[in-house]
Amino acid sequence: IDSIIPLQSRSLWTKNKAKKIGSEEDFDEKFVNHVETTLARSLYNCDDMAAYEATSLSIRDNLVIDWNKTQQKFTARDPKRVYYLSLEFLMGRALDNALINMESPEGSTDKHANSRDMVSDSLQNLGFKLEDVLKQEPDAALGNGGLGRLAACFIDSLTTQNIPAWGYGLRYEYGIFAQKIIDGYQVETPDYWLNTGNRWEIERNEIQFPVTFYGYVDRQDGNRSTTEPSQWIGGERVIAMAYDFPVPGYKTTTVNNLRLWKAIPTTEFDFAKFNSGDYKNSVAEQQKAESITACLYPNDNFEAGKELRLKQQYFWCAASLHDILRRFKKTQRKWSEFPDQVAIQLNDTHPSLAILELQRVLVDLEGLKWDEAWDIVTKTFAYTNHTVMQEALEKWPVSLFGKLLPRHLEILYDVNWFFLQMVAKKYPNNAEILSSVSIIEEVNPERQVRMAFLAIVGSHKVNGVAELHSELIKTTIFKDFVDIFGASKFTNVTNGITPRRWLKQANPKLAQLIKDTLNDPDENYLLDMTKLTKLADYVDDKDFRNKWNDVKLQNKNTLADLMKKFNDGKDVVDREKLDDTLFDIQVKRIHEYKRQQMNIFGVIARYLDIKELLSEGKSIEEIEKVYPRKVSIFGGKSAPGYYMAKLIIKLINSVADVINNDESINGILKVFFIPDYNVSKAEIIIPASDISEHISTAGTEASGTSNMKFSMNGGLIIGTVDGANVEITREIGEDNIFLFGNLSEKVEDLRAAHRYKSDDFPESLDRVLSALESGIFSPDNSNEFKPLWDSIRYHGDYYLVSDDFESYLATQKLIDETYHYQREDWVKKSILSVANIGYFNSDRCIEDYAETIWNVEPVVPE
Ligand code: Z57
């Protein structure tokens, strides 16, 4: 392309090319320029918010320069690319992350070790504090929990690893709701995160694709089969417009792109309505387009099956595929090369429609033969499963599916038909297996599309997210598919987290100590976490242990500040005794399977014990020797329609009310629920934990990723033998983790046993439930928590709280003893956790995907 541009113009462009910030002065200049022109403000009305915006714009300029270079290089080299399709990207804040990832100014004579320090100094001179400026940024909270945050860690690692990759998702105007706690209850308020503008996105007015819904398939041109090119005459049409978010990597100038789609109306308008003078209604009709990307569905591990959600899914898949196909077609390669150029990863079943959409485009629009097309499709896609829980597996009523996407339903039927024929050949006269693996579930009153089965049939690889989970899917929900396709189609890629955000950004003090100790001034350990193992050499160094403990103490102090803010400005914990206060933390989505109820029952048991000892005449000083000082911290959102989860939140707050106001216990036990848990709060909470709880019923938590985050920050773990806890134990050593509870193999039998032995549970739990029943935690309505005790006493205790409660309490006791009476050991365990957690960084995880699933290679910038 270069050669067609006249030399004159070219040199003019080169002379004036955008320049990256190379020094403090460069930054000052950019900053003031953005304040005075882009923001149309001045020195006299530049507040912290404006300073945040101008800083972001300045840093974004840097990213965009590298982004352009990266894309040009990719276009020239045309390597295989990875497309990560995720309905959720839980990014959190961008600015600090960009500053950390930004290379120190290339070839600059600047005195600073890194760009973050440079910008910090600049801002200081300009009259601002970086810390305050960073806090102005609202979280980009386009996700619910683990799945969405995983996608965010993955694009960080994809870029850091220089892998040509795109993230594709939706640009929701409302992210996950903000949680208020009013009288102990969760109240949801809308998260209109774009309210103050978004300085990180680039609106791509020029990238617009039409997306069609409803309508019918035209078969007037003879009686052609559904596997031959067909014409879908759509009903409704909307436009997908691109918004790009540059994704920086650590110590690389590669910048990848996260492309999020917004739905906007078409400019076509309804002449019938217009002519009939119904202008207002025809505008209103158009406006409806925008509702498609208005809001993120706030469910985690639960499918509600709403039409608008299916519309979101198709809208997103159609637009993303269109974009991918357009990019591929520019290279003028043969279709058979498509899978060598394109790897599409399906983050859960949410994007499974992309499988049908690609088949449709290839057959209906590009004229490929069915089999040829299907071969390309299956070589292109791979599917990640994140759960075995039935209520989270997506199913769509066939009627709804066919109404919204009539041609896709035909294709789905054909895909299913060929698949079942293959199965029938393998298992002659076996109707049972046919109905058990059919993509269409034949149920009364409605037939349903099983999206997970579509994802398996349409992919070449299926992976779980931790070893235990990957084994479980092979032996339970996807067992028949292992027989049909062979075990090699199913694989494991254990989750990981990015150490840039979850260590360096969240815990600068620990990062500093590690950097000094490892003698790693360039912080290369953040790229090669095996380097952390060296920390183990220092466990016997008392001075080092003290420093280590001191970092924790400072982080606990910062969390104490946060709690104070949410406690009407009153301290929750005694600052004088922070080092003697065990911070016990459980922060994650509220769900019965994650068993926050068991945690709070444990707190109640402890409180009852303390009260009983008091009533026996024991002094609080003596009691404190048995039940040392501790604060139980909770945080997390419940899905708005999840009754039991909301009741658990209320219970936690009611228990906190009673315990925190009981002066007789002298503050040796405190309970606190931090409202509106999100990524930026996680960055404060996680580094401050002594012990964190990962206590799901065995076999229910696919992986968990906060377990990795806590360990990477020197927090110890109390956990069940579930998800990634198993591998964490293997890596850090079983002496350094507190495991308890029944194993997943026993869950089925234990559940069955509850059906005829309903009152067979431990005294310790009975005592807690009786206290609840007595109404001491719900003075105004003694039956308020009835559904919680009923579910255990009378409804089969599905999550096996009664089976694990005793070992849970016993393990808590062990934790108390270790923290308070073997503190040296405790700190050693903490150091060894960090030293051996390296495996769970997301770079390793992305390398795994790249090698075993995508077959892609890095393209390193020069
Ligand atoms: C979600 O956050 C997860 C699974 C789901 O099926 C849905 Br829907 C949302 C979580 C799992 O519960 C975690 O165990 C896992 O660590 C995370 O996905 C990332 O894999």
Short mmCIF file of C-alpha atoms in Angstrom, two decimals, residues 359-608:
data_model
loop_
_atom_site.label_atom_id
_atom_site.label_comp_id
_atom_site.label_asym_id
_atom_site.label_seq_id
_atom_site.Cartn_x
_atom_site.Cartn_y
_atom_site.Cartn_z
CA GLN A 359 -22.00 -22.51 8.89
CA ARG A 360 -24.79 -20.29 7.57
CA VAL A 361 -22.43 -17.73 6.06
CA LEU A 362 -20.29 -20.42 4.43
CA VAL A 363 -23.23 -22.37 3.00
CA ASP A 364 -25.80 -19.66 2.25
CA LEU A 365 -23.63 -16.70 1.34
CA GLU A 366 -20.27 -18.12 0.26
CA GLY A 367 -21.63 -21.17 -1.53
CA LEU A 368 -19.53 -23.83 0.17
CA LYS A 369 -20.81 -27.39 0.32
CA TRP A 370 -22.27 -28.40 3.66
CA ASP A 371 -19.52 -30.87 4.60
CA GLU A 372 -16.74 -28.59 3.47
CA ALA A 373 -18.21 -25.79 5.56
CA TRP A 374 -18.75 -27.96 8.62
CA ASP A 375 -15.17 -29.17 8.49
CA ILE A 376 -13.99 -25.57 8.60
CA VAL A 377 -16.38 -24.73 11.42
CA THR A 378 -15.32 -27.54 13.72
CA LYS A 379 -11.63 -26.88 13.12
CA THR A 380 -12.13 -23.21 14.01
CA PHE A 381 -14.02 -23.37 17.28
CA ALA A 382 -13.08 -24.56 20.73
CA TYR A 383 -15.27 -24.41 23.81
CA THR A 384 -14.48 -23.74 27.47
CA ASN A 385 -16.89 -25.14 30.02
CA HIS A 386 -17.10 -23.33 33.38
CA THR A 387 -19.69 -25.28 35.33
CA VAL A 388 -21.37 -28.62 35.84
CA MET A 389 -24.37 -27.17 37.63
CA GLN A 390 -27.62 -27.91 35.85
CA GLU A 391 -29.18 -24.51 36.50
CA ALA A 392 -26.26 -22.80 34.78
CA LEU A 393 -26.38 -24.86 31.56
CA GLU A 394 -28.00 -22.88 28.78
CA LYS A 395 -31.12 -24.19 27.14
CA TRP A 396 -33.39 -22.33 24.77
CA PRO A 397 -36.99 -23.26 23.92
CA VAL A 398 -37.05 -24.41 20.29
CA SER A 399 -40.06 -22.16 19.62
CA LEU A 400 -38.23 -19.04 20.75
CA PHE A 401 -35.09 -20.06 18.88
CA GLY A 402 -37.00 -20.66 15.64
CA LYS A 403 -38.90 -17.42 15.89
CA LEU A 404 -35.80 -15.30 16.39
CA LEU A 405 -33.45 -17.26 14.11
CA PRO A 406 -35.46 -19.39 11.67
CA ARG A 407 -32.54 -20.26 9.37
CA HIS A 408 -30.24 -21.07 12.27
CA LEU A 409 -32.79 -23.51 13.61
CA GLU A 410 -32.84 -25.34 10.27
CA ILE A 411 -29.06 -25.53 10.31
CA LEU A 412 -29.13 -26.71 13.90
CA TYR A 413 -31.55 -29.50 12.98
CA ASP A 414 -29.27 -30.60 10.17
CA VAL A 415 -26.17 -30.45 12.36
CA ASN A 416 -28.02 -32.57 14.89
CA TRP A 417 -29.26 -34.97 12.24
CA PHE A 418 -25.77 -35.67 10.85
CA PHE A 419 -24.39 -35.95 14.34
CA LEU A 420 -27.06 -38.42 15.46
CA GLN A 421 -26.56 -40.48 12.30
CA MET A 422 -22.90 -40.76 13.20
CA VAL A 423 -23.85 -41.80 16.71
CA ALA A 424 -26.40 -44.32 15.46
CA LYS A 425 -23.76 -45.94 13.30
CA LYS A 426 -21.52 -46.31 16.30
CA TYR A 427 -24.30 -47.53 18.60
CA PRO A 428 -26.81 -49.47 16.49
CA ASN A 429 -30.24 -49.93 18.05
CA ASN A 430 -29.55 -47.64 20.94
CA ALA A 431 -32.36 -45.08 21.13
CA GLU A 432 -31.36 -44.19 24.64
CA ILE A 433 -27.99 -42.74 23.73
CA LEU A 434 -29.53 -40.86 20.82
CA SER A 435 -31.95 -39.03 23.04
CA SER A 436 -29.36 -38.45 25.72
CA VAL A 437 -26.87 -36.73 23.37
CA SER A 438 -29.30 -35.02 21.01
CA ILE A 439 -28.77 -31.27 20.77
CA ILE A 440 -32.53 -31.03 20.94
CA GLU A 441 -33.93 -32.15 24.26
CA GLU A 442 -37.34 -33.77 23.82
CA VAL A 443 -39.22 -32.69 26.89
CA ASN A 444 -42.72 -31.78 27.77
CA PRO A 445 -44.15 -29.29 27.48
CA GLU A 446 -41.38 -27.80 25.38
CA ARG A 447 -38.43 -28.95 23.36
CA GLN A 448 -35.19 -27.17 24.15
CA VAL A 449 -31.86 -26.53 22.46
CA ARG A 450 -28.96 -27.71 24.63
CA MET A 451 -26.29 -25.14 23.94
CA ALA A 452 -23.46 -27.08 25.58
CA PHE A 453 -24.08 -30.01 23.25
CA LEU A 454 -24.05 -27.68 20.26
CA ALA A 455 -20.75 -26.23 21.49
CA ILE A 456 -19.21 -29.71 21.82
CA VAL A 457 -20.40 -30.94 18.43
CA GLY A 458 -19.26 -27.72 16.73
CA SER A 459 -15.77 -27.59 18.30
CA HIS A 460 -12.54 -29.53 17.98
CA LYS A 461 -11.64 -29.14 21.65
CA VAL A 462 -13.54 -28.82 24.87
CA ASN A 463 -11.77 -27.78 28.04
CA GLY A 464 -12.58 -27.51 31.70
CA VAL A 465 -10.92 -24.88 33.90
CA ALA A 466 -9.21 -26.98 36.59
CA GLU A 467 -8.08 -30.61 36.70
CA LEU A 468 -10.83 -31.84 38.98
CA HIS A 469 -13.48 -30.04 36.98
CA SER A 470 -12.10 -31.29 33.65
CA GLU A 471 -12.30 -34.84 34.98
CA LEU A 472 -15.80 -34.26 36.27
CA ILE A 473 -17.19 -33.06 32.94
CA LYS A 474 -15.80 -36.18 31.29
CA THR A 475 -17.46 -38.50 33.76
CA THR A 476 -20.76 -36.71 34.31
CA ILE A 477 -22.44 -34.15 32.05
CA PHE A 478 -20.40 -34.94 28.89
CA LYS A 479 -19.70 -38.62 29.51
CA ASP A 480 -21.45 -39.87 26.37
CA PHE A 481 -19.54 -37.38 24.23
CA VAL A 482 -16.25 -38.79 25.47
CA ASP A 483 -17.36 -42.20 24.21
CA ILE A 484 -18.49 -40.75 20.90
CA PHE A 485 -15.63 -38.40 20.06
CA GLY A 486 -12.85 -40.01 22.08
CA ALA A 487 -11.17 -38.67 25.20
CA SER A 488 -8.64 -36.56 23.30
CA LYS A 489 -11.28 -34.00 22.38
CA PHE A 490 -11.57 -33.18 26.08
CA THR A 491 -8.78 -31.44 27.87
CA ASN A 492 -7.90 -29.29 30.84
CA VAL A 493 -6.51 -25.81 31.02
CA THR A 494 -6.29 -24.71 34.61
CA ASN A 495 -7.27 -21.07 35.10
CA GLY A 496 -4.80 -18.35 35.93
CA ILE A 497 -4.73 -14.70 36.94
CA THR A 498 -2.58 -11.82 35.80
CA PRO A 499 0.14 -10.97 38.34
CA ARG A 500 0.37 -7.45 36.93
CA ARG A 501 -3.01 -6.46 38.32
CA TRP A 502 -3.30 -8.94 41.17
CA LEU A 503 0.16 -8.55 42.62
CA LYS A 504 1.93 -5.44 41.32
CA GLN A 505 -1.09 -3.16 41.04
CA ALA A 506 -3.12 -4.41 44.00
CA ASN A 507 -0.21 -4.92 46.35
CA PRO A 508 2.60 -2.46 45.58
CA LYS A 509 4.18 -2.98 48.99
CA LEU A 510 4.51 -6.73 48.58
CA ALA A 511 5.71 -6.23 45.01
CA GLN A 512 8.41 -3.90 46.30
CA LEU A 513 9.54 -6.38 48.94
CA ILE A 514 9.66 -9.19 46.37
CA LYS A 515 11.57 -7.05 43.90
CA ASP A 516 14.14 -6.12 46.55
CA THR A 517 14.45 -9.64 47.88
CA LEU A 518 14.82 -11.30 44.49
CA ASN A 519 17.17 -8.54 43.46
CA ASP A 520 15.05 -8.07 40.36
CA PRO A 521 14.97 -4.31 39.73
CA ASP A 522 13.18 -4.73 36.38
CA GLU A 523 10.51 -6.91 37.95
CA ASN A 524 10.97 -9.71 35.49
CA TYR A 525 9.35 -12.07 37.96
CA LEU A 526 6.07 -10.63 36.75
CA LEU A 527 6.77 -12.35 33.44
CA ASP A 528 8.40 -15.46 34.83
CA MET A 529 6.80 -16.44 38.08
CA THR A 530 9.02 -19.44 38.61
CA LYS A 531 11.42 -16.78 39.92
CA LEU A 532 9.19 -16.52 42.99
CA THR A 533 10.39 -19.90 44.25
CA LYS A 534 13.56 -18.11 45.41
CA LEU A 535 11.47 -16.54 48.16
CA ALA A 536 11.44 -19.92 49.87
CA ASP A 537 15.11 -19.40 50.69
CA TYR A 538 14.10 -16.64 53.05
CA VAL A 539 11.54 -18.40 55.24
CA ASP A 540 14.05 -18.79 58.04
CA ASP A 541 15.20 -15.20 57.81
CA LYS A 542 13.55 -13.49 60.75
CA ASP A 543 14.16 -10.03 59.42
CA PHE A 544 12.53 -10.95 56.13
CA ARG A 545 9.56 -12.50 57.92
CA ASN A 546 9.08 -9.30 59.87
CA LYS A 547 9.09 -7.25 56.71
CA TRP A 548 6.65 -9.68 55.16
CA ASN A 549 4.33 -9.44 58.12
CA ASP A 550 4.63 -5.68 58.12
CA VAL A 551 3.41 -5.45 54.53
CA LYS A 552 0.38 -7.49 55.53
CA LEU A 553 -0.21 -5.25 58.49
CA GLN A 554 -0.17 -2.14 56.34
CA ASN A 555 -2.58 -3.72 53.88
CA LYS A 556 -4.90 -4.64 56.75
CA ASN A 557 -4.80 -1.02 57.82
CA THR A 558 -5.88 0.09 54.36
CA LEU A 559 -8.77 -2.37 54.44
CA ALA A 560 -9.68 -1.10 57.89
CA ASP A 561 -9.97 2.37 56.33
CA LEU A 562 -12.33 1.02 53.70
CA MET A 563 -14.53 -0.71 56.29
CA LYS A 564 -14.60 2.42 58.40
CA LYS A 565 -15.91 4.35 55.41
CA PHE A 566 -18.85 1.95 55.15
CA ASN A 567 -19.44 1.94 58.89
CA ASP A 568 -20.54 5.55 59.32
CA GLY A 569 -16.96 6.62 59.86
CA LYS A 570 -16.50 4.38 62.89
CA ASP A 571 -13.71 1.83 63.03
CA VAL A 572 -14.86 -1.78 62.74
CA VAL A 573 -11.61 -3.18 64.10
CA ASP A 574 -9.33 -1.98 66.86
CA ARG A 575 -6.38 -0.34 65.06
CA GLU A 576 -4.13 -0.87 68.08
CA LYS A 577 -4.63 -4.62 67.76
CA LEU A 578 -4.53 -5.12 64.00
CA ASP A 579 -1.60 -7.51 64.15
CA ASP A 580 -3.52 -9.67 66.60
CA THR A 581 -6.72 -9.57 64.60
CA LEU A 582 -7.20 -12.40 62.15
CA PHE A 583 -8.76 -11.09 58.94
CA ASP A 584 -11.01 -13.88 57.67
CA ILE A 585 -12.42 -13.00 54.26
CA GLN A 586 -14.97 -14.45 51.87
CA VAL A 587 -15.59 -12.26 48.84
CA LYS A 588 -17.26 -13.65 45.72
CA ARG A 589 -20.75 -13.85 44.22
CA ILE A 590 -23.27 -14.95 46.82
CA HIS A 591 -24.47 -18.45 45.95
CA GLU A 592 -25.72 -21.38 47.97
CA TYR A 593 -23.10 -23.64 46.40
CA LYS A 594 -20.29 -21.29 47.54
CA ARG A 595 -21.73 -21.69 51.05
CA GLN A 596 -21.48 -18.24 52.57
CA GLN A 597 -24.26 -19.60 54.80
CA MET A 598 -21.85 -22.14 56.27
CA ASN A 599 -19.34 -19.38 56.95
CA ILE A 600 -21.85 -17.23 58.83
CA PHE A 601 -23.12 -20.31 60.71
CA GLY A 602 -19.52 -20.80 61.80
CA VAL A 603 -19.43 -17.22 63.04
CA ILE A 604 -22.65 -17.79 64.98
CA ALA A 605 -21.21 -20.95 66.53
CA ARG A 606 -18.17 -18.97 67.68
CA TYR A 607 -20.35 -16.24 69.13
CA LEU A 608 -22.52 -18.73 71.00
#
